[in-house]
Amino acid sequence: MNLRHIEIFHAVYVNGSVSAAARALNISQPSVSKTLRHAETMLGFELFRRTNGRLVPTEDAHALFGDVADIQERVRALREAGRNLRAGAGATLRISALPSLALGALPVAVSRFLKTHPDVRFDLQTVHHDDLLRKLYERETDIAIAAEVPRGAPLGQIWLGEGELVVLYRDEDMPDAPPRVELTQLAGHPFITLAASGPIGQLFSTELERLALDLNEVVSARTFYIAAALVRAGVGLTVVDSFTAEAWMSPGLAMRSLKPPLAFDLHAIHLLDRPPSALASEFLAVLGDVIEAP
């Protein structure tokens, strides 16, 4: 018996007639009768006999019903689990992100997503580039949001959007800053460098080398949010990603894009054998919209 046979047999047994079974399953009576006859042919014995205008289960049918009812319950539970997964009920999304995204874009995306998926739970962590592979391999996280995909590893990636490097400074330190700032205009200002801060920091260092530009580096910070805190404390100005700058923006601080711009891509990274679920993919679409928002 296949699942369709089991479903029809269960419906007729429980409802007592072909017509009642058809109504319960929302299908036609001929379809129920045809499937029931096919099931009996496959089994090699009758499941029901017509007595006084009613279908009466045979002893063989009684013997089968216990197992059939158990299978029907499992199928019902499977369908319910599928509906729950689609709706996100009881699901937990484990996502790690660069600290810069965890400060702003990620919380905004989570807030938007929970408005339409209130039963979803999130397990959120920050991740630095050097720790990304370990978190994925050791199953600490299912998806990592990063600017660069490690090479040579069995990873899948989904492009989410683009970020850029910006100058973050106090208004009083550059009161006449143009809409876009050339790196050469930072010379002479106390500068907080991010040379050791992963691929995005390397992007900035490469541009300095191309320009053969030496800045007045007074502090070296290993994370963007430390650099932003130093700017707010009046230590100097810095170049960070736009997400960090936006998250730290407060009265007295300002940000400017670079001229020429320095942009980078953001990806959702996962193990090849553990692609995102439908629910996770839906959340990543929301996160991508937040990242790409003007």
XYZ file of C-alpha atoms in Angstrom:
294
model
C 0.000 0.000 0.000
C 1.246 3.453 -0.824
C 0.421 6.574 1.170
C -2.591 7.375 -1.004
C -4.030 3.897 -0.405
C -3.448 4.326 3.321
C -5.117 7.747 3.366
C -8.217 6.486 1.536
C -8.486 3.305 3.620
C -8.163 5.312 6.846
C -10.821 7.812 5.734
C -13.335 5.123 4.749
C -12.694 3.112 7.916
C -13.108 6.157 10.192
C -16.053 7.761 8.365
C -17.958 4.567 7.520
C -18.769 5.274 3.875
C -17.261 6.282 0.569
C -19.303 9.496 0.431
C -18.288 10.577 3.946
C -14.634 9.766 3.207
C -14.810 11.832 0.005
C -16.212 14.810 1.921
C -13.530 14.493 4.606
C -10.750 14.442 1.998
C -12.449 16.984 -0.277
C -12.221 14.687 -3.306
C -14.796 12.905 -5.506
C -16.520 9.653 -4.548
C -15.355 7.866 -7.727
C -11.770 8.729 -6.820
C -12.214 7.186 -3.364
C -13.834 4.022 -4.787
C -11.170 3.601 -7.467
C -8.271 4.010 -5.026
C -9.885 1.645 -2.521
C -10.356 -1.064 -5.192
C -6.739 -0.609 -6.295
C -5.547 -1.018 -2.698
C -7.532 -4.253 -2.350
C -6.056 -5.538 -5.618
C -2.542 -4.763 -4.412
C -3.183 -6.457 -1.065
C -4.986 -9.476 -2.526
C -7.954 -9.342 -0.141
C -11.039 -7.256 0.601
C -10.959 -4.417 3.080
C -14.697 -3.709 3.208
C -17.923 -5.566 2.437
C -21.230 -3.869 1.702
C -23.885 -4.976 4.229
C -27.357 -3.424 4.370
C -26.128 -0.460 2.323
C -23.102 0.140 4.571
C -19.395 -0.589 4.183
C -18.309 -2.947 6.946
C -14.574 -3.481 7.581
C -13.350 -7.049 7.212
C -11.254 -8.761 9.878
C -8.213 -8.096 7.706
C -9.097 -4.398 7.695
C -9.365 -4.397 11.495
C -5.942 -6.051 11.688
C -4.415 -3.392 9.395
C -6.055 -0.360 10.941
C -3.757 -0.043 13.971
C -0.662 0.281 11.778
C -2.485 2.469 9.273
C -3.647 4.850 12.009
C -0.073 5.099 13.268
C 1.205 5.929 9.779
C -1.534 8.506 9.289
C -0.560 10.204 12.539
C 3.068 10.309 11.463
C 2.090 11.785 8.099
C -0.066 14.374 9.867
C 2.853 15.250 12.163
C 5.166 15.517 9.154
C 2.789 17.877 7.397
C 2.457 19.957 10.546
C 6.241 20.105 10.880
C 6.457 21.272 7.272
C 3.900 24.004 7.923
C 5.788 25.061 11.047
C 9.082 25.199 9.183
C 7.483 27.275 6.449
C 5.964 29.624 9.014
C 9.039 29.574 11.249
C 7.215 28.306 14.330
C 9.737 27.030 16.841
C 12.676 27.577 14.460
C 15.988 29.074 15.575
C 18.229 30.940 13.138
C 21.892 30.849 14.183
C 23.716 33.692 12.511
C 27.124 35.260 13.078
C 28.069 38.618 11.606
C 30.942 41.039 11.484
C 30.792 43.356 14.513
C 30.109 46.298 12.195
C 26.913 44.658 10.920
C 25.944 43.398 14.374
C 25.808 47.011 15.580
C 23.235 48.216 13.092
C 22.113 46.333 9.985
C 21.583 42.971 11.678
C 19.354 44.265 14.529
C 17.252 46.225 12.031
C 16.785 43.124 9.865
C 15.878 40.967 12.886
C 13.307 43.522 14.021
C 11.671 43.610 10.584
C 11.657 39.826 10.265
C 10.080 39.223 13.666
C 7.114 41.409 12.732
C 6.046 38.773 10.194
C 7.620 35.726 11.910
C 7.015 36.250 15.637
C 7.665 32.593 16.524
C 11.211 32.546 15.154
C 14.101 32.601 17.603
C 17.533 34.036 16.812
C 20.941 32.986 18.124
C 23.185 35.894 17.144
C 26.954 36.198 17.534
C 29.735 38.415 16.282
C 32.505 36.842 14.243
C 35.872 38.119 13.079
C 37.288 37.008 9.756
C 39.968 34.794 11.303
C 37.361 32.906 13.358
C 34.774 32.449 10.639
C 35.719 28.958 9.443
C 35.998 27.542 12.966
C 32.501 28.719 13.919
C 31.031 27.096 10.808
C 32.977 23.824 11.077
C 32.262 23.415 14.793
C 28.557 24.150 14.203
C 28.568 27.186 16.489
C 26.711 28.996 13.747
C 24.888 28.080 10.544
C 25.492 31.271 8.565
C 28.283 33.834 8.808
C 27.986 37.312 7.325
C 31.379 38.532 6.172
C 33.123 40.698 3.602
C 35.365 38.012 2.128
C 34.853 34.295 1.584
C 37.849 32.216 2.762
C 39.502 30.574 -0.215
C 39.967 26.848 -0.638
C 37.231 25.871 1.837
C 34.036 23.950 0.962
C 31.777 26.946 1.437
C 28.744 28.334 -0.315
C 28.002 32.032 -0.499
C 25.058 34.339 -1.108
C 25.734 37.944 -2.088
C 23.860 40.328 0.205
C 24.989 43.760 -0.855
C 27.780 46.262 -0.805
C 29.404 48.472 1.804
C 32.013 51.194 1.589
C 34.729 52.749 3.671
C 34.029 56.211 5.077
C 35.817 58.816 7.137
C 34.425 59.092 10.672
C 35.334 62.276 12.528
C 34.169 64.951 14.938
C 32.644 68.020 13.345
C 35.146 70.247 15.134
C 38.098 68.334 13.634
C 37.041 68.855 9.989
C 34.412 71.627 10.017
C 34.736 72.318 6.288
C 34.820 68.718 5.038
C 33.608 68.321 1.430
C 30.863 65.784 0.521
C 33.601 63.277 -0.432
C 37.021 63.250 1.170
C 40.287 62.303 -0.498
C 42.659 60.321 1.691
C 45.350 62.929 1.110
C 43.129 65.407 2.990
C 43.559 63.299 6.142
C 47.293 63.961 6.280
C 48.221 66.018 9.314
C 45.230 64.885 11.383
C 45.711 62.423 14.276
C 44.624 59.132 12.715
C 43.305 55.879 14.210
C 44.421 53.071 11.919
C 42.737 49.716 11.274
C 45.546 47.993 9.410
C 45.083 44.722 11.332
C 41.306 44.460 10.996
C 40.853 41.739 8.366
C 40.007 42.075 4.664
C 38.344 45.490 4.990
C 41.358 46.871 6.853
C 43.571 45.355 4.168
C 41.522 47.137 1.515
C 42.349 50.439 3.200
C 46.033 49.575 3.653
C 46.351 48.662 -0.024
C 44.909 52.039 -1.007
C 47.384 53.849 1.247
C 50.225 51.928 -0.389
C 48.929 52.789 -3.852
C 48.904 56.461 -2.928
C 52.259 56.182 -1.118
C 50.533 58.057 1.701
C 51.733 58.163 5.313
C 49.152 59.255 7.868
C 49.768 60.485 11.403
C 48.838 57.186 13.085
C 48.426 57.789 16.811
C 46.522 54.595 17.686
C 46.117 51.190 16.041
C 42.705 49.634 16.730
C 41.860 46.021 15.886
C 38.101 46.516 15.664
C 35.982 49.149 13.992
C 33.885 49.874 17.058
C 36.997 50.585 19.157
C 38.137 52.989 16.453
C 34.713 54.666 16.463
C 34.802 54.995 20.261
C 38.239 56.612 20.029
C 36.914 59.118 17.506
C 34.045 60.028 19.815
C 36.517 60.447 22.668
C 38.473 63.006 20.617
C 41.587 60.908 19.951
C 41.512 61.509 16.204
C 39.648 60.561 13.062
C 39.463 57.188 11.325
C 38.298 55.288 8.273
C 35.743 52.555 8.995
C 32.983 50.782 7.121
C 29.744 52.681 6.567
C 27.725 50.340 8.827
C 29.933 51.028 11.845
C 29.852 54.757 11.164
C 26.060 54.809 10.898
C 25.656 52.766 14.088
C 27.923 55.140 16.051
C 26.545 58.355 14.633
C 25.663 60.852 17.374
C 25.638 64.637 17.835
C 29.096 66.014 17.171
C 30.158 63.158 14.852
C 30.064 63.124 11.052
C 30.937 60.765 8.228
C 32.018 61.285 4.620
C 32.479 58.879 1.722
C 35.917 58.596 0.181
C 37.027 59.951 -3.169
C 37.548 57.684 -5.045
C 35.199 55.291 -3.210
C 36.481 52.101 -1.598
C 33.700 49.509 -1.720
C 33.465 45.879 -0.616
C 30.938 43.059 -0.986
C 29.079 41.328 1.840
C 28.203 37.635 1.677
C 26.241 35.111 3.698
C 28.601 32.143 4.002
C 27.622 28.557 4.830
C 29.029 25.037 4.612
C 28.249 23.424 1.264
C 26.567 20.482 2.957
C 24.433 22.759 5.149
C 22.733 25.284 2.837
C 20.321 27.817 4.382
C 16.777 26.657 5.060
C 13.854 28.341 3.323
C 13.287 30.392 6.474
C 16.950 31.428 6.709
C 16.944 32.377 3.026
C 13.901 34.562 3.639
C 15.713 36.317 6.483
C 18.840 36.825 4.355
C 16.667 38.556 1.747
C 15.474 40.975 4.450
C 19.063 41.544 5.630
C 20.120 42.211 2.044
C 17.397 44.850 1.711
C 18.660 46.547 4.890
C 22.263 46.479 3.695
C 21.352 47.909 0.296
C 18.984 50.556 1.676
C 20.133 54.076 0.725
